[in-house]
Coordinates of C-alpha atoms in Angstrom, one line a residue:
M36 CA 49.6 124.4 215.5
Q37 CA 52.0 127.1 215.4
F38 CA 53.2 129.7 218.0
N39 CA 51.6 132.9 216.5
G40 CA 48.1 130.7 216.9
F41 CA 48.6 130.4 220.7
L42 CA 48.9 133.8 220.9
K43 CA 45.1 134.3 219.6
V44 CA 43.8 132.5 222.5
G45 CA 40.7 134.4 223.5
T46 CA 40.2 135.8 220.2
S47 CA 40.0 134.0 216.7
L48 CA 41.3 130.7 218.1
L49 CA 38.1 130.6 220.5
P50 CA 34.9 129.4 218.1
S51 CA 32.3 132.3 219.3
A52 CA 29.5 129.8 218.7
L53 CA 30.4 127.3 221.4
R54 CA 28.0 127.4 224.7
K55 CA 30.1 127.9 227.9
P56 CA 30.4 123.7 228.8
E57 CA 31.9 123.3 225.5
L58 CA 34.2 126.2 225.8
I59 CA 35.7 124.8 228.8
T60 CA 36.0 121.5 227.3
Y61 CA 37.7 123.2 224.5
L62 CA 40.1 125.3 226.7
C63 CA 41.0 122.4 228.8
Q64 CA 41.9 120.3 225.6
L65 CA 43.8 123.5 224.6
A66 CA 45.7 123.9 227.8
K67 CA 46.9 120.2 227.8
E68 CA 48.1 121.0 224.2
L69 CA 50.0 124.1 225.4
K70 CA 51.6 122.2 228.3
Q71 CA 52.9 119.5 226.4
Q72 CA 54.6 121.5 224.2
D73 CA 55.8 123.6 227.2
W74 CA 54.2 126.8 226.8
L75 CA 53.2 127.0 230.3
Q76 CA 52.0 130.6 231.0
Y77 CA 49.7 130.0 227.4
A78 CA 48.2 127.3 229.3
A79 CA 48.1 129.1 232.5
F80 CA 45.9 132.1 230.5
C81 CA 43.8 128.8 229.1
N82 CA 43.0 128.0 232.7
L83 CA 42.1 131.6 234.0
A84 CA 39.6 131.7 230.8
M85 CA 38.3 128.5 232.1
A86 CA 37.7 129.8 235.3
R87 CA 36.2 132.8 233.9
C88 CA 33.8 130.7 232.5
E89 CA 33.0 128.8 235.8
Q90 CA 32.5 131.8 237.4
T91 CA 29.9 133.0 235.1
L92 CA 28.2 129.4 235.8
F93 CA 28.4 129.6 239.1
N94 CA 30.8 126.5 239.7
A95 CA 32.8 127.5 242.6
P96 CA 34.7 124.3 242.7
G97 CA 35.5 124.4 239.0
E98 CA 36.7 128.3 239.3
A99 CA 39.0 127.2 242.2
L100 CA 40.3 124.2 240.6
A101 CA 41.2 126.4 237.2
L102 CA 42.6 128.9 239.1
T103 CA 44.9 126.7 241.4
D104 CA 46.0 124.9 237.7
A105 CA 47.0 128.3 236.3
A106 CA 49.0 129.2 239.5
R107 CA 50.9 126.1 239.4
L108 CA 51.4 126.5 235.8
F109 CA 52.7 130.0 236.1
L110 CA 55.0 129.2 239.2
S111 CA 56.3 126.2 237.0
S112 CA 57.3 128.9 234.1
E113 CA 58.6 131.1 236.6
K114 CA 61.0 127.8 238.1
E115 CA 62.1 127.0 234.3
I116 CA 63.0 130.7 234.0
R117 CA 65.3 130.9 237.1
A118 CA 66.6 127.5 236.1
L119 CA 67.9 129.1 232.7
Q120 CA 69.0 132.2 234.7
A121 CA 67.3 134.4 231.9
P122 CA 66.3 137.8 232.9
G123 CA 63.0 138.7 234.3
F124 CA 60.7 140.6 236.5
D125 CA 59.2 137.8 238.1
E126 CA 55.9 138.6 236.4
H127 CA 55.2 134.8 236.2
L128 CA 55.6 134.5 240.0
Q129 CA 53.2 137.5 240.4
A130 CA 50.6 136.1 237.9
A131 CA 51.0 132.8 240.2
L132 CA 50.5 134.7 243.7
N133 CA 47.5 136.3 242.3
C134 CA 46.0 133.0 241.0
Y135 CA 46.8 131.7 244.2
S136 CA 45.1 134.2 246.0
F137 CA 42.4 134.1 243.8
A138 CA 41.8 130.3 244.4
I139 CA 42.0 130.9 248.3
K140 CA 39.5 133.2 248.2
V141 CA 36.9 131.4 246.0
Y142 CA 37.7 128.2 248.8
I143 CA 37.1 130.6 251.9
E144 CA 33.3 131.5 250.4
M145 CA 33.0 127.9 250.1
N146 CA 33.3 127.3 253.6
Q147 CA 36.4 125.2 252.8
P148 CA 39.3 126.3 254.9
V149 CA 41.2 123.5 254.7
M150 CA 41.7 123.4 250.9
A151 CA 42.5 127.2 251.8
A152 CA 44.9 126.6 253.9
S153 CA 46.9 124.0 252.0
L154 CA 47.0 126.3 249.1
C155 CA 48.6 129.0 251.5
L156 CA 51.2 126.4 252.5
E157 CA 51.6 125.6 248.8
V158 CA 52.5 129.6 248.1
G159 CA 54.7 129.4 251.3
N160 CA 56.7 126.5 250.4
A161 CA 57.1 127.9 246.8
L162 CA 58.6 131.1 248.1
K163 CA 60.6 129.4 250.7
E164 CA 62.4 127.3 247.9
M165 CA 62.9 130.7 246.0
S166 CA 64.8 131.9 248.8
R167 CA 62.1 134.4 249.7
P168 CA 61.4 133.4 253.3
G169 CA 60.3 137.1 254.1
E170 CA 57.6 136.8 251.8
A171 CA 56.7 133.3 252.5
I172 CA 55.7 134.2 256.4
V173 CA 52.1 135.7 255.6
H174 CA 51.4 132.9 253.8
F175 CA 52.3 130.4 256.7
Q176 CA 50.4 132.7 258.9
R177 CA 47.6 132.7 257.2
A178 CA 47.2 129.2 256.8
A179 CA 47.7 128.7 260.5
E180 CA 44.8 131.0 261.1
L181 CA 42.7 129.0 258.4
Q182 CA 43.5 125.8 260.8
T183 CA 42.2 126.6 263.7
Q184 CA 39.9 123.9 263.9
T185 CA 43.2 121.3 263.2
P186 CA 45.5 122.5 266.1
I187 CA 48.3 120.1 264.8
E188 CA 48.2 121.4 261.5
A189 CA 48.2 125.1 262.3
L190 CA 51.2 124.6 264.8
L191 CA 52.9 122.9 262.0
S192 CA 52.4 125.8 259.8
M193 CA 53.5 128.0 262.7
G194 CA 56.9 126.2 262.7
E195 CA 57.2 127.2 259.3
M196 CA 56.8 130.5 260.2
A197 CA 59.1 130.6 263.1
T198 CA 61.7 128.7 260.5
C199 CA 61.2 131.7 258.1
K200 CA 61.7 134.1 260.8
I201 CA 65.1 132.6 261.6
L202 CA 66.1 132.6 258.2
T203 CA 65.6 136.3 258.0
R204 CA 67.6 136.7 261.0
D205 CA 64.6 137.7 263.0
Y206 CA 65.2 135.9 266.0
D207 CA 63.1 137.6 268.3
G208 CA 59.8 137.1 266.1
A209 CA 61.0 133.5 265.6
L210 CA 61.0 133.3 269.7
S211 CA 57.6 134.6 270.1
V212 CA 56.4 132.0 267.3
F213 CA 57.8 129.8 269.6
T214 CA 56.5 130.9 272.6
E215 CA 52.7 131.1 271.2
M216 CA 53.1 127.6 269.9
Q217 CA 54.0 126.1 273.4
L218 CA 51.2 128.1 274.9
M219 CA 48.6 126.5 272.5
C220 CA 49.9 123.1 272.8
Q221 CA 49.2 123.2 276.5
E222 CA 45.9 124.9 275.9
R223 CA 44.5 122.5 272.9
G224 CA 46.5 119.5 274.0
L225 CA 45.3 117.0 276.5
P226 CA 47.2 116.9 279.6
L227 CA 49.0 113.9 281.2
P228 CA 47.0 113.2 284.4
G229 CA 47.9 115.2 287.1
T230 CA 50.2 117.7 284.9
S231 CA 49.8 120.5 282.4
T232 CA 51.9 118.6 279.9
P233 CA 50.3 117.4 276.9
V234 CA 50.3 114.3 275.2
G235 CA 51.0 112.5 271.6
A236 CA 52.3 115.1 268.9
F237 CA 51.7 117.8 271.2
L238 CA 54.1 116.6 273.5
D239 CA 56.7 116.5 270.6
I240 CA 56.1 119.9 269.6
V241 CA 56.1 121.4 273.1
A242 CA 59.6 119.5 273.7
K243 CA 60.8 121.4 270.2
C244 CA 59.9 124.6 271.1
E245 CA 61.3 124.5 274.5
I246 CA 65.0 123.5 273.1
S247 CA 64.5 126.2 270.4
R248 CA 63.3 128.9 272.8
V249 CA 66.2 128.3 275.1
L250 CA 68.5 128.7 272.0
L251 CA 67.2 131.9 271.2
L252 CA 67.1 133.2 274.4
M253 CA 70.8 132.6 274.8
L254 CA 71.4 134.0 271.1
L255 CA 69.2 137.2 271.8
E256 CA 70.5 137.8 275.7
P257 CA 68.1 140.2 277.0
P258 CA 69.0 142.0 279.7
P259 CA 66.5 141.3 282.7
Q260 CA 64.7 144.4 282.4
K261 CA 63.4 143.3 279.4
L262 CA 63.3 139.8 279.6
L263 CA 59.4 138.5 279.4
P264 CA 57.8 137.1 282.2
E265 CA 57.1 134.2 280.0
H266 CA 60.8 133.6 278.8
A267 CA 62.1 134.6 282.5
Q268 CA 60.2 131.5 283.7
T269 CA 61.5 129.2 280.9
L270 CA 65.2 130.4 282.1
E271 CA 64.5 129.6 285.7
K272 CA 63.9 126.2 284.8
Y273 CA 67.5 125.7 284.0
A274 CA 69.1 127.4 286.8
W275 CA 71.1 125.3 289.0
E276 CA 69.7 126.3 292.4
S277 CA 65.9 125.8 291.3
F278 CA 66.6 122.3 289.5
D279 CA 63.8 119.8 290.4
P280 CA 64.6 116.6 289.0
H281 CA 61.2 115.8 288.5
S282 CA 59.8 118.7 286.9
Q283 CA 61.2 117.9 283.5
V284 CA 60.6 114.0 283.3
T285 CA 57.5 114.6 280.9
F286 CA 59.0 117.6 279.0
L287 CA 62.6 116.5 277.6
P288 CA 64.5 113.9 277.9
E289 CA 66.8 113.8 281.0
N290 CA 70.0 113.9 279.0
V291 CA 68.9 116.4 277.1
F292 CA 67.4 118.8 279.7
L293 CA 71.0 118.4 281.7
L294 CA 72.8 119.2 278.6
L295 CA 70.4 122.4 277.7
Q296 CA 71.0 123.6 281.3
S297 CA 74.5 122.8 280.8
V298 CA 74.4 125.3 278.1
V299 CA 72.4 128.0 279.8
M300 CA 75.0 128.0 282.8
A301 CA 78.0 128.1 280.4
C302 CA 76.6 131.1 278.5
Q303 CA 76.0 133.1 281.8
E304 CA 79.6 132.2 282.8
K305 CA 80.9 132.4 279.1
D306 CA 82.8 129.7 278.9
T307 CA 83.3 129.4 275.7
E308 CA 85.3 126.0 275.6
S309 CA 82.7 124.4 277.7
L310 CA 79.9 125.5 275.2
K311 CA 81.9 123.8 272.5
S312 CA 82.0 120.6 274.0
L313 CA 78.4 120.7 274.7
Q314 CA 77.5 121.5 271.2
T315 CA 79.5 118.6 270.1
E316 CA 77.4 116.4 272.9
L317 CA 74.1 117.9 272.1
W318 CA 74.4 117.5 268.4
P319 CA 72.8 114.3 268.1
F320 CA 69.4 115.2 270.2
L321 CA 68.9 118.6 267.9
T322 CA 67.3 119.1 264.3
A323 CA 69.2 120.7 261.8
E324 CA 67.3 124.3 262.7
Q325 CA 68.4 124.0 266.2
N326 CA 71.7 123.0 265.4
H327 CA 72.0 125.8 263.4
L328 CA 70.9 128.1 266.6
L329 CA 73.3 126.4 268.7
H330 CA 76.3 127.1 266.3
L331 CA 75.1 130.8 266.2
V332 CA 75.1 131.0 270.2
V333 CA 78.6 129.4 269.7
L334 CA 79.5 132.2 267.4
E335 CA 78.2 134.8 269.4
R336 CA 80.3 134.1 272.3
I337 CA 83.7 133.5 270.6
A338 CA 83.4 136.9 268.3
P339 CA 80.2 139.0 269.4
S340 CA 78.3 140.7 266.5
G341 CA 75.3 141.7 268.1
Q342 CA 73.2 140.4 265.0
G343 CA 71.2 138.4 267.6
I344 CA 69.5 141.5 269.4

């Protein structure tokens, strides 16, 4: 089949006598052939036509699946164009985003929030991989909103939001997200007996949020009059005069807590040399993202740029 023939999809190539179920089968086969020949955007158009047929047949699952396949094909086409460094106007990316949006809407109408959330995450991760974290934030946020019945998954989506905010240097926004995550863990997680500290995966997320929040507060250095109560309470735990050796046993490993406490004190004392030494000691205990934040804290102490505020 020649290239010019494929351009006629939807007109002379589509037998008008076919009924919709037969037309869907025909379009499915045509899409496979187009995909095999690496004409991804035309295969995507076939899937869009399939989605339209499924919609007229009131087959919502089939419509959502066809829209999702079209979105992925458009996205693959966009990635190929970018890999070749060919000029473009992101038209395939925009087409993919539109298809994802319609598929998500269909899943929501079908009362399948889990499927809708998974597509939101797919879009967010794709945009993040394309170095568009600012655009990815809204999709991770929507995924978290759709995952209210599965708190761990919602927290992971919120973590992706925070990461994208850090990538866009919205450190204050990232701090707000981590604070919200920590509060959500305390509300939704089962606490240890006699404490308000959650267990299991919730505890791991609380610990990660705590470290990231402390580092972000050291980076932002908000003046006392602008320090929110929840952030002031966090910093109070790391003041020597209020140190309770039993307050953090179920929260952070003792060595990490003490090192983090030393970081806070070094920042407050503007002791750059001690901070550099602590950075080396903390490095193995932090995630790549947390190490990046600590590195920014050290850089701000060496040569203040004001970017953190």
